[in-house]
mmCIF file of C-alpha atoms in Angstrom:
data_model
loop_
_atom_site.group_PDB
_atom_site.id
_atom_site.type_symbol
_atom_site.label_atom_id
_atom_site.label_comp_id
_atom_site.label_asym_id
_atom_site.label_seq_id
_atom_site.Cartn_x
_atom_site.Cartn_y
_atom_site.Cartn_z
ATOM 1 C CA MET A 1 -0.017 0.098 0.023
ATOM 2 C CA ARG A 2 1.311 3.191 -1.296
ATOM 3 C CA VAL A 3 -0.306 6.122 1.794
ATOM 4 C CA LEU A 4 -0.517 9.543 0.726
ATOM 5 C CA PRO A 5 -1.539 12.702 3.115
ATOM 6 C CA VAL A 6 -4.476 14.743 2.086
ATOM 7 C CA GLY A 7 -4.439 18.248 4.087
ATOM 8 C CA ASP A 8 -4.437 18.502 7.627
ATOM 9 C CA ASP A 9 -6.440 15.167 9.014
ATOM 10 C CA ALA A 10 -6.511 12.789 5.515
ATOM 11 C CA LEU A 11 -4.753 10.428 3.649
ATOM 12 C CA LEU A 12 -5.288 8.970 0.601
ATOM 13 C CA VAL A 13 -4.100 5.196 0.315
ATOM 14 C CA GLU A 14 -3.488 3.642 -3.052
ATOM 15 C CA VAL A 15 -3.341 -0.023 -3.780
ATOM 16 C CA SER A 16 -2.572 -2.515 -6.686
ATOM 17 C CA SER A 17 -6.359 -3.042 -7.860
ATOM 18 C CA GLY A 18 -10.023 -3.047 -7.346
ATOM 19 C CA ALA A 19 -10.664 -5.926 -5.288
ATOM 20 C CA GLU A 20 -7.589 -4.849 -3.031
ATOM 21 C CA ALA A 21 -9.378 -1.260 -2.389
ATOM 22 C CA GLU A 22 -12.827 -3.146 -1.606
ATOM 23 C CA ALA A 23 -10.945 -5.198 0.729
ATOM 24 C CA LEU A 24 -9.299 -2.804 2.619
ATOM 25 C CA HIS A 25 -12.424 -0.618 2.147
ATOM 26 C CA ALA A 26 -14.289 -3.046 4.195
ATOM 27 C CA GLU A 27 -11.462 -3.974 6.812
ATOM 28 C CA LEU A 28 -11.675 -0.175 7.692
ATOM 29 C CA LEU A 29 -15.036 -0.136 8.254
ATOM 30 C CA ARG A 30 -14.706 -2.746 10.494
ATOM 31 C CA ARG A 31 -12.164 -1.417 12.496
ATOM 32 C CA ARG A 32 -14.127 1.949 12.583
ATOM 33 C CA THR A 33 -17.263 0.011 14.182
ATOM 34 C CA GLU A 34 -15.127 -1.832 16.687
ATOM 35 C CA GLY A 35 -13.826 1.282 17.857
ATOM 36 C CA SER A 36 -10.168 0.905 17.103
ATOM 37 C CA LEU A 37 -10.170 3.998 14.051
ATOM 38 C CA ALA A 38 -11.468 7.145 14.436
ATOM 39 C CA ALA A 39 -12.447 8.522 10.716
ATOM 40 C CA ARG A 40 -15.252 10.158 9.402
ATOM 41 C CA GLU A 41 -15.267 9.609 6.175
ATOM 42 C CA ILE A 42 -13.744 6.027 4.626
ATOM 43 C CA VAL A 43 -14.362 6.637 0.907
ATOM 44 C CA PRO A 44 -13.039 3.797 -1.512
ATOM 45 C CA ALA A 45 -12.568 4.441 -5.130
ATOM 46 C CA ALA A 46 -11.168 2.172 -8.177
ATOM 47 C CA ARG A 47 -7.914 1.625 -6.476
ATOM 48 C CA THR A 48 -7.457 3.824 -3.409
ATOM 49 C CA VAL A 49 -9.649 4.348 0.099
ATOM 50 C CA LEU A 50 -9.650 8.072 1.401
ATOM 51 C CA LEU A 51 -9.420 8.612 5.289
ATOM 52 C CA ASP A 52 -10.864 11.860 6.237
ATOM 53 C CA GLY A 53 -11.170 13.335 9.369
ATOM 54 C CA LEU A 54 -8.218 11.720 11.467
ATOM 55 C CA ALA A 55 -7.228 12.902 14.324
ATOM 56 C CA ASP A 56 -3.519 11.549 14.076
ATOM 57 C CA PRO A 57 -2.818 11.292 10.680
ATOM 58 C CA ALA A 58 0.906 10.292 10.716
ATOM 59 C CA ARG A 59 0.193 7.522 12.836
ATOM 60 C CA LEU A 60 -1.875 6.209 10.897
ATOM 61 C CA ALA A 61 0.206 6.229 7.554
ATOM 62 C CA SER A 62 2.830 4.679 9.425
ATOM 63 C CA GLU A 63 0.731 2.096 10.558
ATOM 64 C CA LEU A 64 -0.955 1.479 6.768
ATOM 65 C CA ALA A 65 2.217 1.651 5.330
ATOM 66 C CA ALA A 66 3.570 -1.341 7.257
ATOM 67 C CA ALA A 67 0.676 -3.884 7.349
ATOM 68 C CA GLU A 68 -0.886 -6.013 4.004
ATOM 69 C CA VAL A 69 -3.550 -5.667 2.132
ATOM 70 C CA PRO A 70 -6.292 -7.948 4.092
ATOM 71 C CA ALA A 71 -8.091 -10.527 2.393
ATOM 72 C CA ALA A 72 -11.317 -9.922 0.684
ATOM 73 C CA PRO A 73 -13.849 -10.184 3.206
ATOM 74 C CA PRO A 74 -16.724 -12.882 2.712
ATOM 75 C CA ARG A 75 -19.720 -11.815 0.597
ATOM 76 C CA GLU A 76 -22.866 -11.728 3.122
ATOM 77 C CA GLY A 77 -25.750 -8.927 4.652
ATOM 78 C CA PRO A 78 -29.000 -8.571 2.672
ATOM 79 C CA VAL A 79 -28.914 -8.700 -1.052
ATOM 80 C CA VAL A 80 -30.131 -5.523 -3.190
ATOM 81 C CA GLU A 81 -32.861 -7.086 -5.984
ATOM 82 C CA LEU A 82 -32.875 -5.467 -8.669
ATOM 83 C CA PRO A 83 -35.742 -6.433 -11.608
ATOM 84 C CA VAL A 84 -34.457 -6.079 -15.193
ATOM 85 C CA ARG A 85 -35.799 -6.554 -18.516
ATOM 86 C CA TYR A 86 -32.605 -7.338 -21.012
ATOM 87 C CA ASP A 87 -33.636 -5.534 -24.066
ATOM 88 C CA GLY A 88 -30.831 -2.833 -23.874
ATOM 89 C CA PRO A 89 -29.571 -1.419 -27.504
ATOM 90 C CA ASP A 90 -26.570 -2.720 -27.080
ATOM 91 C CA LEU A 91 -27.570 -6.280 -26.082
ATOM 92 C CA ALA A 92 -26.540 -7.708 -29.650
ATOM 93 C CA GLU A 93 -22.906 -6.277 -29.503
ATOM 94 C CA VAL A 94 -22.495 -7.638 -26.174
ATOM 95 C CA ALA A 95 -23.812 -10.801 -27.051
ATOM 96 C CA ARG A 96 -21.221 -11.361 -30.332
ATOM 97 C CA ARG A 97 -18.266 -10.185 -27.511
ATOM 98 C CA TRP A 98 -19.701 -12.604 -25.462
ATOM 99 C CA GLY A 99 -20.157 -15.387 -28.171
ATOM 100 C CA VAL A 100 -23.626 -16.300 -27.340
ATOM 101 C CA ALA A 101 -26.798 -15.630 -28.301
ATOM 102 C CA GLU A 102 -28.513 -12.182 -27.984
ATOM 103 C CA GLU A 103 -31.387 -14.449 -25.124
ATOM 104 C CA GLU A 104 -28.595 -15.778 -23.129
ATOM 105 C CA VAL A 105 -26.887 -12.339 -22.437
ATOM 106 C CA GLY A 106 -29.587 -11.525 -19.616
ATOM 107 C CA ARG A 107 -29.437 -15.182 -18.038
ATOM 108 C CA ILE A 108 -25.463 -14.953 -17.874
ATOM 109 C CA HIS A 109 -25.527 -11.502 -16.255
ATOM 110 C CA ALA A 110 -28.194 -12.393 -13.741
ATOM 111 C CA GLU A 111 -26.569 -15.619 -12.446
ATOM 112 C CA ALA A 112 -23.257 -13.396 -11.172
ATOM 113 C CA GLU A 113 -23.625 -11.850 -7.643
ATOM 114 C CA TYR A 114 -22.325 -8.167 -7.547
ATOM 115 C CA ARG A 115 -20.998 -5.931 -4.803
ATOM 116 C CA VAL A 116 -20.713 -2.442 -4.827
ATOM 117 C CA ALA A 117 -17.333 -1.462 -5.387
ATOM 118 C CA PHE A 118 -17.312 2.160 -4.972
ATOM 119 C CA CYS A 119 -19.918 5.097 -5.703
ATOM 120 C CA GLY A 120 -19.289 7.864 -8.002
ATOM 121 C CA PHE A 121 -20.303 9.602 -11.572
ATOM 122 C CA ALA A 122 -23.723 10.529 -10.576
ATOM 123 C CA PRO A 123 -25.324 10.950 -6.940
ATOM 124 C CA GLY A 124 -26.878 7.125 -6.844
ATOM 125 C CA PHE A 125 -24.218 5.305 -9.462
ATOM 126 C CA GLY A 126 -22.552 2.458 -8.222
ATOM 127 C CA TYR A 127 -19.977 0.578 -9.745
ATOM 128 C CA LEU A 128 -20.388 -3.162 -8.786
ATOM 129 C CA THR A 129 -17.893 -5.422 -9.557
ATOM 130 C CA GLY A 130 -19.176 -9.879 -10.386
ATOM 131 C CA LEU A 131 -19.023 -10.337 -13.866
ATOM 132 C CA PRO A 132 -15.928 -13.311 -14.410
ATOM 133 C CA GLU A 133 -12.923 -11.540 -16.225
ATOM 134 C CA SER A 134 -14.202 -13.271 -19.347
ATOM 135 C CA ARG A 135 -17.574 -11.386 -19.583
ATOM 136 C CA HIS A 136 -15.599 -8.175 -19.399
ATOM 137 C CA VAL A 137 -16.417 -5.335 -22.684
ATOM 138 C CA PRO A 138 -14.872 -2.467 -23.749
ATOM 139 C CA ARG A 139 -16.926 1.097 -23.356
ATOM 140 C CA ARG A 140 -18.344 2.508 -26.563
ATOM 141 C CA ASP A 141 -16.233 4.117 -29.146
ATOM 142 C CA THR A 142 -18.867 6.747 -28.833
ATOM 143 C CA PRO A 143 -20.339 7.896 -25.724
ATOM 144 C CA ARG A 144 -24.311 8.626 -26.011
ATOM 145 C CA THR A 145 -25.218 12.129 -25.231
ATOM 146 C CA ALA A 146 -27.949 11.145 -23.131
ATOM 147 C CA VAL A 147 -28.458 7.569 -21.530
ATOM 148 C CA PRO A 148 -32.006 7.285 -19.610
ATOM 149 C CA ALA A 149 -32.358 6.478 -15.996
ATOM 150 C CA GLY A 150 -32.695 2.962 -15.161
ATOM 151 C CA ALA A 151 -30.472 2.112 -17.687
ATOM 152 C CA VAL A 152 -28.190 -1.079 -16.997
ATOM 153 C CA GLY A 153 -24.709 -1.105 -18.388
ATOM 154 C CA VAL A 154 -21.644 -2.572 -18.383
ATOM 155 C CA ALA A 155 -18.342 -1.360 -19.400
ATOM 156 C CA GLY A 156 -14.837 -3.645 -18.126
ATOM 157 C CA PRO A 157 -14.848 -5.244 -15.101
ATOM 158 C CA TYR A 158 -18.069 -2.997 -13.830
ATOM 159 C CA THR A 159 -21.755 -2.900 -14.132
ATOM 160 C CA GLY A 160 -23.735 0.159 -13.611
ATOM 161 C CA VAL A 161 -27.804 1.371 -13.627
ATOM 162 C CA TYR A 162 -27.730 5.047 -14.474
ATOM 163 C CA PRO A 163 -30.188 6.536 -11.610
ATOM 164 C CA ARG A 164 -30.776 10.125 -14.136
ATOM 165 C CA SER A 165 -30.178 10.843 -17.353
ATOM 166 C CA SER A 166 -26.743 11.668 -18.558
ATOM 167 C CA PRO A 167 -24.469 11.217 -21.121
ATOM 168 C CA GLY A 168 -22.523 7.878 -21.184
ATOM 169 C CA GLY A 169 -20.105 5.579 -22.886
ATOM 170 C CA TRP A 170 -20.802 1.846 -21.441
ATOM 171 C CA GLN A 171 -22.666 -0.964 -23.134
ATOM 172 C CA LEU A 172 -26.661 -1.084 -22.307
ATOM 173 C CA ILE A 173 -28.112 -4.522 -22.020
ATOM 174 C CA GLY A 174 -31.172 -3.657 -20.283
ATOM 175 C CA ARG A 175 -33.126 -1.285 -17.677
ATOM 176 C CA THR A 176 -35.080 -1.361 -14.549
ATOM 177 C CA ASP A 177 -37.607 0.592 -12.624
ATOM 178 C CA ALA A 178 -35.815 0.652 -10.050
ATOM 179 C CA VAL A 179 -35.044 4.085 -8.304
ATOM 180 C CA LEU A 180 -30.982 4.373 -7.381
ATOM 181 C CA TRP A 181 -31.495 8.042 -6.188
ATOM 182 C CA ASP A 182 -34.333 9.638 -4.258
ATOM 183 C CA HIS A 183 -33.442 12.827 -2.004
ATOM 184 C CA THR A 184 -36.600 12.365 0.092
ATOM 185 C CA ARG A 185 -35.039 8.691 1.104
ATOM 186 C CA VAL A 186 -32.786 7.771 3.877
ATOM 187 C CA PRO A 187 -30.577 6.793 2.841
ATOM 188 C CA ALA A 188 -30.752 8.693 -0.646
ATOM 189 C CA ALA A 189 -28.958 6.311 -2.329
ATOM 190 C CA LEU A 190 -30.316 2.448 -2.802
ATOM 191 C CA LEU A 191 -26.839 1.400 -3.497
ATOM 192 C CA SER A 192 -23.374 2.379 -1.224
ATOM 193 C CA PRO A 193 -20.151 0.604 -1.020
ATOM 194 C CA GLY A 194 -19.974 -3.039 -0.058
ATOM 195 C CA THR A 195 -24.055 -3.643 -1.132
ATOM 196 C CA ARG A 196 -24.621 -7.050 -2.563
ATOM 197 C CA VAL A 197 -26.835 -6.584 -5.781
ATOM 198 C CA ARG A 198 -28.936 -9.446 -7.436
ATOM 199 C CA PHE A 199 -29.966 -8.489 -10.939
ATOM 200 C CA VAL A 200 -33.452 -10.679 -11.975
ATOM 201 C CA PRO A 201 -35.099 -10.787 -15.307
ATOM 202 C CA TYR A 202 -38.287 -9.353 -15.423
ATOM 203 C CA GLY A 203 -40.521 -12.809 -15.288
ATOM 204 C CA SER A 204 -38.637 -14.332 -12.643
ATOM 205 C CA GLU A 205 -39.881 -14.378 -8.965
ATOM 206 C CA VAL A 206 -38.843 -10.970 -6.437
ATOM 207 C CA PRO A 207 -39.955 -11.115 -3.442
ATOM 208 C CA HIS A 208 -39.632 -7.530 -2.128
ATOM 209 C CA GLY A 209 -40.782 -6.238 -5.013
ATOM 210 C CA PRO A 210 -38.676 -3.329 -7.448
ATOM 211 C CA GLY A 211 -35.283 -2.548 -5.520
ATOM 212 C CA GLY A 212 -35.953 -4.483 -2.391
ATOM 213 C CA SER A 213 -33.878 -6.284 -0.317
ATOM 214 C CA ALA A 214 -34.218 -10.109 -0.200
#
């Protein structure tokens, strides 16, 4: 791990992969919960974790620099289920890259279990890991100027759901009616780092309704 100071009371911890960032974020949250770490904010990204509001950042920096990246946390806790219609405009392109029929894309995508690695881009947008490496696809050569809210896309190692209409370059394979961001809800974001997510094709039984938890 590489630990960099940020301002007077924050640290940015760099690791070598997204999986390591997820594992480190989970471990730091665990330590804060048990009381051995005091931090106001612990924010993961693709290959970093930011700790803000530290009383003694220099001491923690020395401790982290000498430590090993923790093991990946077990996949436990409630699952947010998102009903999806797999009828996206890039379904044929993704099917071609996967070497399968178009009708197989939804089944394959829904078979994986996902976890929110980090959030960004827009309020409520989570970067979900879980697709096998053999299913990774590149972003579109030409981004769309407007992607509708609820669109389900894949790009590289990630799956994401657009919480509102916005430009985007991900390969769109489906859509959901789940509300990813609602400022009147507490919490406003349906997905947060560490949340487990399962995509359920429409027509399958969803016990708790759109956007519910199992």
